[in-house]
């Protein structure tokens, strides 16, 4: 069975500082990987996804993530955060030949002015 | 383009009452799913459907029923509500499972359910 781990439940960071949100997954087969963002009182929206090809994936709002197959990781990074990046971030995995999308527990990013 | 529409946005139930959370999508997606979101636990999959007439259980199916009579609609039924079902419920749709398609999941705005 697939699972997703987000070790950091809360990440405070000062405005304009860099940030990395960690995501590790377990799966015995190839997967698709996603990062979703949830702003307060809203639904989830896709930040970026890895389906195949280049392991460095760029998404919206200046975020990027790197797929590392040997470490089964898909960490999310941004070189300089803004107040508006304060939100909950979810890593998710979908098995290529299957239909379930499994989410991690989420990381709450708080950007401090 | 409506995307995924969930109704109602808010609901308060008494223990033992039944209700149906509605979900509709207009993207002709085959795959639809229901999640519940609880603090510190992220999103947990309740039930999902890979097409009309086909449903299956997710991680936390107990206390919930689903059906998929059309491609567009995927209602979630609580037959006898319990306080443990107090949560925020999200419906999602995607074309997941097909290697040549975008597998992004599109989410509704959520239903905040309180069972007292």
PDB file of N, CA, C and O in Angstrom, chain A residues 13-76:
ATOM      1  N   UNK A  13       8.333  30.618   9.168  1.00  0.00           N
ATOM      2  CA  UNK A  13       9.471  31.170   8.438  1.00  0.00           C
ATOM      3  C   UNK A  13       9.250  32.655   8.243  1.00  0.00           C
ATOM      4  O   UNK A  13       8.111  33.110   8.076  1.00  0.00           O
ATOM      5  N   UNK A  14      10.336  33.426   8.294  1.00  0.00           N
ATOM      6  CA  UNK A  14      10.223  34.861   8.099  1.00  0.00           C
ATOM      7  C   UNK A  14      10.029  35.189   6.619  1.00  0.00           C
ATOM      8  O   UNK A  14      10.518  34.481   5.728  1.00  0.00           O
ATOM      9  N   UNK A  15       9.335  36.277   6.404  1.00  0.00           N
ATOM     10  CA  UNK A  15       9.084  36.751   5.039  1.00  0.00           C
ATOM     11  C   UNK A  15      10.406  36.951   4.311  1.00  0.00           C
ATOM     12  O   UNK A  15      11.392  37.408   4.888  1.00  0.00           O
ATOM     13  N   UNK A  16      10.446  36.553   3.044  1.00  0.00           N
ATOM     14  CA  UNK A  16      11.587  36.652   2.138  1.00  0.00           C
ATOM     15  C   UNK A  16      12.674  35.612   2.431  1.00  0.00           C
ATOM     16  O   UNK A  16      13.688  35.571   1.729  1.00  0.00           O
ATOM     17  N   UNK A  17      12.479  34.768   3.408  1.00  0.00           N
ATOM     18  CA  UNK A  17      13.421  33.667   3.670  1.00  0.00           C
ATOM     19  C   UNK A  17      13.051  32.477   2.795  1.00  0.00           C
ATOM     20  O   UNK A  17      11.911  32.359   2.341  1.00  0.00           O
ATOM     21  N   UNK A  18      14.017  31.571   2.560  1.00  0.00           N
ATOM     22  CA  UNK A  18      13.690  30.361   1.800  1.00  0.00           C
ATOM     23  C   UNK A  18      12.976  29.345   2.688  1.00  0.00           C
ATOM     24  O   UNK A  18      13.073  29.387   3.919  1.00  0.00           O
ATOM     25  N   UNK A  19      12.269  28.418   2.050  1.00  0.00           N
ATOM     26  CA  UNK A  19      11.567  27.388   2.811  1.00  0.00           C
ATOM     27  C   UNK A  19      11.631  26.063   2.055  1.00  0.00           C
ATOM     28  O   UNK A  19      11.673  26.037   0.813  1.00  0.00           O
ATOM     29  N   UNK A  20      11.686  24.972   2.813  1.00  0.00           N
ATOM     30  CA  UNK A  20      11.582  23.633   2.245  1.00  0.00           C
ATOM     31  C   UNK A  20      10.570  22.852   3.066  1.00  0.00           C
ATOM     32  O   UNK A  20      10.691  22.764   4.294  1.00  0.00           O
ATOM     33  N   UNK A  21       9.585  22.298   2.405  1.00  0.00           N
ATOM     34  CA  UNK A  21       8.595  21.431   3.051  1.00  0.00           C
ATOM     35  C   UNK A  21       8.874  20.010   2.587  1.00  0.00           C
ATOM     36  O   UNK A  21       8.907  19.740   1.391  1.00  0.00           O
ATOM     37  N   UNK A  22       9.037  19.117   3.570  1.00  0.00           N
ATOM     38  CA  UNK A  22       9.489  17.780   3.232  1.00  0.00           C
ATOM     39  C   UNK A  22       8.338  16.799   3.005  1.00  0.00           C
ATOM     40  O   UNK A  22       7.301  16.865   3.686  1.00  0.00           O
ATOM     41  N   UNK A  23       8.560  15.919   2.040  1.00  0.00           N
ATOM     42  CA  UNK A  23       7.577  14.879   1.724  1.00  0.00           C
ATOM     43  C   UNK A  23       8.322  13.602   1.355  1.00  0.00           C
ATOM     44  O   UNK A  23       9.205  13.616   0.499  1.00  0.00           O
ATOM     45  N   UNK A  24       7.976  12.525   2.001  1.00  0.00           N
ATOM     46  CA  UNK A  24       8.489  11.209   1.642  1.00  0.00           C
ATOM     47  C   UNK A  24       7.316  10.266   1.406  1.00  0.00           C
ATOM     48  O   UNK A  24       6.276  10.385   2.038  1.00  0.00           O
ATOM     49  N   UNK A  25       7.517   9.340   0.485  1.00  0.00           N
ATOM     50  CA  UNK A  25       6.440   8.417   0.173  1.00  0.00           C
ATOM     51  C   UNK A  25       6.975   6.993   0.176  1.00  0.00           C
ATOM     52  O   UNK A  25       8.173   6.765   0.090  1.00  0.00           O
ATOM     53  N   UNK A  26       6.058   6.057   0.296  1.00  0.00           N
ATOM     54  CA  UNK A  26       6.430   4.653   0.158  1.00  0.00           C
ATOM     55  C   UNK A  26       5.495   4.009  -0.854  1.00  0.00           C
ATOM     56  O   UNK A  26       4.280   4.209  -0.808  1.00  0.00           O
ATOM     57  N   UNK A  27       6.108   3.286  -1.784  1.00  0.00           N
ATOM     58  CA  UNK A  27       5.335   2.587  -2.807  1.00  0.00           C
ATOM     59  C   UNK A  27       6.236   1.563  -3.470  1.00  0.00           C
ATOM     60  O   UNK A  27       7.415   1.823  -3.691  1.00  0.00           O
ATOM     61  N   UNK A  28       5.676   0.418  -3.799  1.00  0.00           N
ATOM     62  CA  UNK A  28       6.449  -0.621  -4.464  1.00  0.00           C
ATOM     63  C   UNK A  28       6.375  -0.489  -5.984  1.00  0.00           C
ATOM     64  O   UNK A  28       7.040  -1.226  -6.703  1.00  0.00           O
ATOM     65  N   UNK A  29       5.565   0.456  -6.455  1.00  0.00           N
ATOM     66  CA  UNK A  29       5.424   0.670  -7.895  1.00  0.00           C
ATOM     67  C   UNK A  29       5.611   2.152  -8.203  1.00  0.00           C
ATOM     68  O   UNK A  29       5.667   2.980  -7.299  1.00  0.00           O
ATOM     69  N   UNK A  30       5.691   2.467  -9.480  1.00  0.00           N
ATOM     70  CA  UNK A  30       5.896   3.856  -9.885  1.00  0.00           C
ATOM     71  C   UNK A  30       4.674   4.699  -9.545  1.00  0.00           C
ATOM     72  O   UNK A  30       3.546   4.220  -9.572  1.00  0.00           O
ATOM     73  N   UNK A  31       4.949   5.956  -9.245  1.00  0.00           N
ATOM     74  CA  UNK A  31       3.875   6.839  -8.778  1.00  0.00           C
ATOM     75  C   UNK A  31       3.914   8.180  -9.488  1.00  0.00           C
ATOM     76  O   UNK A  31       4.916   8.563 -10.084  1.00  0.00           O
ATOM     77  N   UNK A  32       2.796   8.871  -9.417  1.00  0.00           N
ATOM     78  CA  UNK A  32       2.724  10.286  -9.709  1.00  0.00           C
ATOM     79  C   UNK A  32       2.766  11.011  -8.353  1.00  0.00           C
ATOM     80  O   UNK A  32       2.228  10.505  -7.365  1.00  0.00           O
ATOM     81  N   UNK A  33       3.346  12.211  -8.337  1.00  0.00           N
ATOM     82  CA  UNK A  33       3.466  12.956  -7.083  1.00  0.00           C
ATOM     83  C   UNK A  33       2.927  14.369  -7.256  1.00  0.00           C
ATOM     84  O   UNK A  33       3.091  14.978  -8.318  1.00  0.00           O
ATOM     85  N   UNK A  34       2.312  14.868  -6.215  1.00  0.00           N
ATOM     86  CA  UNK A  34       1.649  16.170  -6.285  1.00  0.00           C
ATOM     87  C   UNK A  34       1.905  16.958  -5.006  1.00  0.00           C
ATOM     88  O   UNK A  34       2.108  16.395  -3.931  1.00  0.00           O
ATOM     89  N   UNK A  35       1.862  18.271  -5.152  1.00  0.00           N
ATOM     90  CA  UNK A  35       1.732  19.162  -4.007  1.00  0.00           C
ATOM     91  C   UNK A  35       0.488  20.021  -4.226  1.00  0.00           C
ATOM     92  O   UNK A  35       0.302  20.614  -5.302  1.00  0.00           O
ATOM     93  N   UNK A  36      -0.343  20.058  -3.175  1.00  0.00           N
ATOM     94  CA  UNK A  36      -1.536  20.888  -3.183  1.00  0.00           C
ATOM     95  C   UNK A  36      -1.427  21.923  -2.082  1.00  0.00           C
ATOM     96  O   UNK A  36      -0.818  21.685  -1.040  1.00  0.00           O
ATOM     97  N   UNK A  37      -2.071  23.068  -2.289  1.00  0.00           N
ATOM     98  CA  UNK A  37      -2.105  24.108  -1.279  1.00  0.00           C
ATOM     99  C   UNK A  37      -3.570  24.389  -0.919  1.00  0.00           C
ATOM    100  O   UNK A  37      -4.453  24.329  -1.767  1.00  0.00           O
ATOM    101  N   UNK A  38      -3.784  24.632   0.370  1.00  0.00           N
ATOM    102  CA  UNK A  38      -5.123  24.977   0.852  1.00  0.00           C
ATOM    103  C   UNK A  38      -5.037  26.271   1.638  1.00  0.00           C
ATOM    104  O   UNK A  38      -4.455  26.296   2.732  1.00  0.00           O
ATOM    105  N   UNK A  39      -5.599  27.326   1.097  1.00  0.00           N
ATOM    106  CA  UNK A  39      -5.664  28.591   1.826  1.00  0.00           C
ATOM    107  C   UNK A  39      -6.821  28.531   2.816  1.00  0.00           C
ATOM    108  O   UNK A  39      -7.766  27.757   2.632  1.00  0.00           O
ATOM    109  N   UNK A  40      -6.802  29.335   3.853  1.00  0.00           N
ATOM    110  CA  UNK A  40      -7.834  29.265   4.892  1.00  0.00           C
ATOM    111  C   UNK A  40      -9.245  29.280   4.332  1.00  0.00           C
ATOM    112  O   UNK A  40      -9.581  30.101   3.480  1.00  0.00           O
ATOM    113  N   UNK A  41     -10.043  28.327   4.790  1.00  0.00           N
ATOM    114  CA  UNK A  41     -11.466  28.213   4.429  1.00  0.00           C
ATOM    115  C   UNK A  41     -11.701  28.004   2.937  1.00  0.00           C
ATOM    116  O   UNK A  41     -12.740  28.400   2.399  1.00  0.00           O
ATOM    117  N   UNK A  42     -10.730  27.403   2.274  1.00  0.00           N
ATOM    118  CA  UNK A  42     -10.903  27.119   0.850  1.00  0.00           C
ATOM    119  C   UNK A  42     -10.614  25.652   0.572  1.00  0.00           C
ATOM    120  O   UNK A  42     -10.118  24.916   1.431  1.00  0.00           O
ATOM    121  N   UNK A  43     -10.941  25.223  -0.650  1.00  0.00           N
ATOM    122  CA  UNK A  43     -10.603  23.872  -1.076  1.00  0.00           C
ATOM    123  C   UNK A  43      -9.134  23.789  -1.468  1.00  0.00           C
ATOM    124  O   UNK A  43      -8.379  24.748  -1.331  1.00  0.00           O
ATOM    125  N   UNK A  44      -8.723  22.635  -1.959  1.00  0.00           N
ATOM    126  CA  UNK A  44      -7.334  22.432  -2.349  1.00  0.00           C
ATOM    127  C   UNK A  44      -7.128  22.813  -3.814  1.00  0.00           C
ATOM    128  O   UNK A  44      -8.006  22.600  -4.637  1.00  0.00           O
ATOM    129  N   UNK A  45      -5.960  23.339  -4.116  1.00  0.00           N
ATOM    130  CA  UNK A  45      -5.616  23.593  -5.502  1.00  0.00           C
ATOM    131  C   UNK A  45      -4.205  23.087  -5.780  1.00  0.00           C
ATOM    132  O   UNK A  45      -3.343  23.100  -4.890  1.00  0.00           O
ATOM    133  N   UNK A  46      -3.979  22.648  -7.004  1.00  0.00           N
ATOM    134  CA  UNK A  46      -2.714  22.037  -7.357  1.00  0.00           C
ATOM    135  C   UNK A  46      -1.606  23.079  -7.469  1.00  0.00           C
ATOM    136  O   UNK A  46      -1.768  24.101  -8.134  1.00  0.00           O
ATOM    137  N   UNK A  47      -0.475  22.813  -6.809  1.00  0.00           N
ATOM    138  CA  UNK A  47       0.713  23.653  -6.925  1.00  0.00           C
ATOM    139  C   UNK A  47       1.604  23.159  -8.067  1.00  0.00           C
ATOM    140  O   UNK A  47       2.062  23.937  -8.894  1.00  0.00           O
ATOM    141  N   UNK A  48       1.883  21.870  -8.054  1.00  0.00           N
ATOM    142  CA  UNK A  48       2.728  21.267  -9.072  1.00  0.00           C
ATOM    143  C   UNK A  48       2.569  19.758  -9.035  1.00  0.00           C
ATOM    144  O   UNK A  48       2.002  19.215  -8.086  1.00  0.00           O
ATOM    145  N   UNK A  49       3.087  19.116 -10.077  1.00  0.00           N
ATOM    146  CA  UNK A  49       2.974  17.665 -10.149  1.00  0.00           C
ATOM    147  C   UNK A  49       4.188  17.093 -10.860  1.00  0.00           C
ATOM    148  O   UNK A  49       4.801  17.743 -11.707  1.00  0.00           O
ATOM    149  N   UNK A  50       4.521  15.861 -10.500  1.00  0.00           N
ATOM    150  CA  UNK A  50       5.536  15.098 -11.205  1.00  0.00           C
ATOM    151  C   UNK A  50       4.868  13.863 -11.799  1.00  0.00           C
ATOM    152  O   UNK A  50       4.315  13.033 -11.078  1.00  0.00           O
ATOM    153  N   UNK A  51       4.923  13.768 -13.123  1.00  0.00           N
ATOM    154  CA  UNK A  51       4.373  12.594 -13.800  1.00  0.00           C
ATOM    155  C   UNK A  51       5.498  11.749 -14.383  1.00  0.00           C
ATOM    156  O   UNK A  51       5.505  10.518 -14.266  1.00  0.00           O
ATOM    157  N   UNK A  52       6.472  12.398 -15.045  1.00  0.00           N
ATOM    158  CA  UNK A  52       7.625  11.709 -15.623  1.00  0.00           C
ATOM    159  C   UNK A  52       8.591  12.778 -16.115  1.00  0.00           C
ATOM    160  O   UNK A  52       8.312  13.979 -16.025  1.00  0.00           O
ATOM    161  N   UNK A  53       9.751  12.359 -16.611  1.00  0.00           N
ATOM    162  CA  UNK A  53      10.681  13.308 -17.201  1.00  0.00           C
ATOM    163  C   UNK A  53      11.577  13.969 -16.170  1.00  0.00           C
ATOM    164  O   UNK A  53      12.033  13.330 -15.215  1.00  0.00           O
ATOM    165  N   UNK A  54      11.822  15.260 -16.349  1.00  0.00           N
ATOM    166  CA  UNK A  54      12.728  15.993 -15.481  1.00  0.00           C
ATOM    167  C   UNK A  54      12.302  15.877 -14.026  1.00  0.00           C
ATOM    168  O   UNK A  54      11.126  16.035 -13.688  1.00  0.00           O
ATOM    169  N   UNK A  55      13.293  15.638 -13.162  1.00  0.00           N
ATOM    170  CA  UNK A  55      12.973  15.448 -11.743  1.00  0.00           C
ATOM    171  C   UNK A  55      12.732  16.762 -11.021  1.00  0.00           C
ATOM    172  O   UNK A  55      12.221  16.763  -9.899  1.00  0.00           O
ATOM    173  N   UNK A  56      13.107  17.881 -11.623  1.00  0.00           N
ATOM    174  CA  UNK A  56      12.842  19.188 -11.024  1.00  0.00           C
ATOM    175  C   UNK A  56      11.579  19.746 -11.674  1.00  0.00           C
ATOM    176  O   UNK A  56      11.538  19.992 -12.874  1.00  0.00           O
ATOM    177  N   UNK A  57      10.595  19.977 -10.848  1.00  0.00           N
ATOM    178  CA  UNK A  57       9.292  20.414 -11.351  1.00  0.00           C
ATOM    179  C   UNK A  57       9.004  21.814 -10.836  1.00  0.00           C
ATOM    180  O   UNK A  57       9.140  22.072  -9.641  1.00  0.00           O
ATOM    181  N   UNK A  58       8.614  22.685 -11.735  1.00  0.00           N
ATOM    182  CA  UNK A  58       8.255  24.052 -11.325  1.00  0.00           C
ATOM    183  C   UNK A  58       6.746  24.206 -11.321  1.00  0.00           C
ATOM    184  O   UNK A  58       6.047  23.694 -12.215  1.00  0.00           O
ATOM    185  N   UNK A  59       6.241  24.901 -10.294  1.00  0.00           N
ATOM    186  CA  UNK A  59       4.804  25.082 -10.183  1.00  0.00           C
ATOM    187  C   UNK A  59       4.419  26.545 -10.138  1.00  0.00           C
ATOM    188  O   UNK A  59       5.185  27.427 -10.519  1.00  0.00           O
ATOM    189  N   UNK A  60       3.222  26.787  -9.639  1.00  0.00           N
ATOM    190  CA  UNK A  60       2.733  28.149  -9.574  1.00  0.00           C
ATOM    191  C   UNK A  60       3.292  28.868  -8.351  1.00  0.00           C
ATOM    192  O   UNK A  60       3.806  28.225  -7.416  1.00  0.00           O
ATOM    193  N   UNK A  61       3.228  30.184  -8.361  1.00  0.00           N
ATOM    194  CA  UNK A  61       3.620  31.021  -7.223  1.00  0.00           C
ATOM    195  C   UNK A  61       5.087  30.852  -6.830  1.00  0.00           C
ATOM    196  O   UNK A  61       5.440  31.089  -5.677  1.00  0.00           O
ATOM    197  N   UNK A  62       5.953  30.467  -7.779  1.00  0.00           N
ATOM    198  CA  UNK A  62       7.380  30.390  -7.502  1.00  0.00           C
ATOM    199  C   UNK A  62       7.845  29.138  -6.784  1.00  0.00           C
ATOM    200  O   UNK A  62       9.009  29.030  -6.407  1.00  0.00           O
ATOM    201  N   UNK A  63       6.951  28.177  -6.581  1.00  0.00           N
ATOM    202  CA  UNK A  63       7.336  26.930  -5.919  1.00  0.00           C
ATOM    203  C   UNK A  63       7.949  25.946  -6.910  1.00  0.00           C
ATOM    204  O   UNK A  63       7.626  25.958  -8.103  1.00  0.00           O
ATOM    205  N   UNK A  64       8.830  25.107  -6.404  1.00  0.00           N
ATOM    206  CA  UNK A  64       9.377  24.013  -7.185  1.00  0.00           C
ATOM    207  C   UNK A  64       9.579  22.810  -6.274  1.00  0.00           C
ATOM    208  O   UNK A  64       9.639  22.954  -5.046  1.00  0.00           O
ATOM    209  N   UNK A  65       9.676  21.639  -6.878  1.00  0.00           N
ATOM    210  CA  UNK A  65       9.892  20.418  -6.104  1.00  0.00           C
ATOM    211  C   UNK A  65      10.808  19.502  -6.901  1.00  0.00           C
ATOM    212  O   UNK A  65      10.827  19.536  -8.125  1.00  0.00           O
ATOM    213  N   UNK A  66      11.553  18.688  -6.171  1.00  0.00           N
ATOM    214  CA  UNK A  66      12.470  17.756  -6.816  1.00  0.00           C
ATOM    215  C   UNK A  66      12.133  16.331  -6.424  1.00  0.00           C
ATOM    216  O   UNK A  66      12.049  15.989  -5.237  1.00  0.00           O
ATOM    217  N   UNK A  67      11.948  15.507  -7.441  1.00  0.00           N
ATOM    218  CA  UNK A  67      11.664  14.097  -7.235  1.00  0.00           C
ATOM    219  C   UNK A  67      12.984  13.359  -7.091  1.00  0.00           C
ATOM    220  O   UNK A  67      13.865  13.443  -7.947  1.00  0.00           O
ATOM    221  N   UNK A  68      13.142  12.614  -5.998  1.00  0.00           N
ATOM    222  CA  UNK A  68      14.328  11.826  -5.762  1.00  0.00           C
ATOM    223  C   UNK A  68      13.889  10.382  -5.546  1.00  0.00           C
ATOM    224  O   UNK A  68      13.396  10.015  -4.470  1.00  0.00           O
ATOM    225  N   UNK A  69      14.059   9.568  -6.589  1.00  0.00           N
ATOM    226  CA  UNK A  69      13.541   8.206  -6.524  1.00  0.00           C
ATOM    227  C   UNK A  69      14.287   7.361  -5.491  1.00  0.00           C
ATOM    228  O   UNK A  69      13.674   6.567  -4.762  1.00  0.00           O
ATOM    229  N   UNK A  70      15.595   7.536  -5.392  1.00  0.00           N
ATOM    230  CA  UNK A  70      16.376   6.718  -4.469  1.00  0.00           C
ATOM    231  C   UNK A  70      16.029   7.014  -3.011  1.00  0.00           C
ATOM    232  O   UNK A  70      16.074   6.130  -2.167  1.00  0.00           O
ATOM    233  N   UNK A  71      15.669   8.260  -2.744  1.00  0.00           N
ATOM    234  CA  UNK A  71      15.292   8.633  -1.378  1.00  0.00           C
ATOM    235  C   UNK A  71      13.775   8.665  -1.193  1.00  0.00           C
ATOM    236  O   UNK A  71      13.301   9.031  -0.113  1.00  0.00           O
ATOM    237  N   UNK A  72      13.047   8.321  -2.220  1.00  0.00           N
ATOM    238  CA  UNK A  72      11.562   8.377  -2.225  1.00  0.00           C
ATOM    239  C   UNK A  72      11.074   9.667  -1.601  1.00  0.00           C
ATOM    240  O   UNK A  72      10.251   9.678  -0.676  1.00  0.00           O
ATOM    241  N   UNK A  73      11.593  10.775  -2.134  1.00  0.00           N
ATOM    242  CA  UNK A  73      11.213  12.079  -1.593  1.00  0.00           C
ATOM    243  C   UNK A  73      10.726  12.993  -2.707  1.00  0.00           C
ATOM    244  O   UNK A  73      11.047  12.811  -3.887  1.00  0.00           O
ATOM    245  N   UNK A  74       9.968  13.999  -2.297  1.00  0.00           N
ATOM    246  CA  UNK A  74       9.437  14.999  -3.231  1.00  0.00           C
ATOM    247  C   UNK A  74       9.283  16.297  -2.443  1.00  0.00           C
ATOM    248  O   UNK A  74       8.191  16.758  -2.176  1.00  0.00           O
ATOM    249  N   UNK A  75      10.402  16.886  -2.065  1.00  0.00           N
ATOM    250  CA  UNK A  75      10.395  18.078  -1.212  1.00  0.00           C
ATOM    251  C   UNK A  75      10.022  19.335  -2.005  1.00  0.00           C
ATOM    252  O   UNK A  75      10.455  19.512  -3.141  1.00  0.00           O
ATOM    253  N   UNK A  76       9.271  20.187  -1.360  1.00  0.00           N
ATOM    254  CA  UNK A  76       8.793  21.440  -1.977  1.00  0.00           C
ATOM    255  C   UNK A  76       9.664  22.595  -1.492  1.00  0.00           C
ATOM    256  O   UNK A  76       9.966  22.681  -0.293  1.00  0.00           O
TER     257      UNK A  76
END
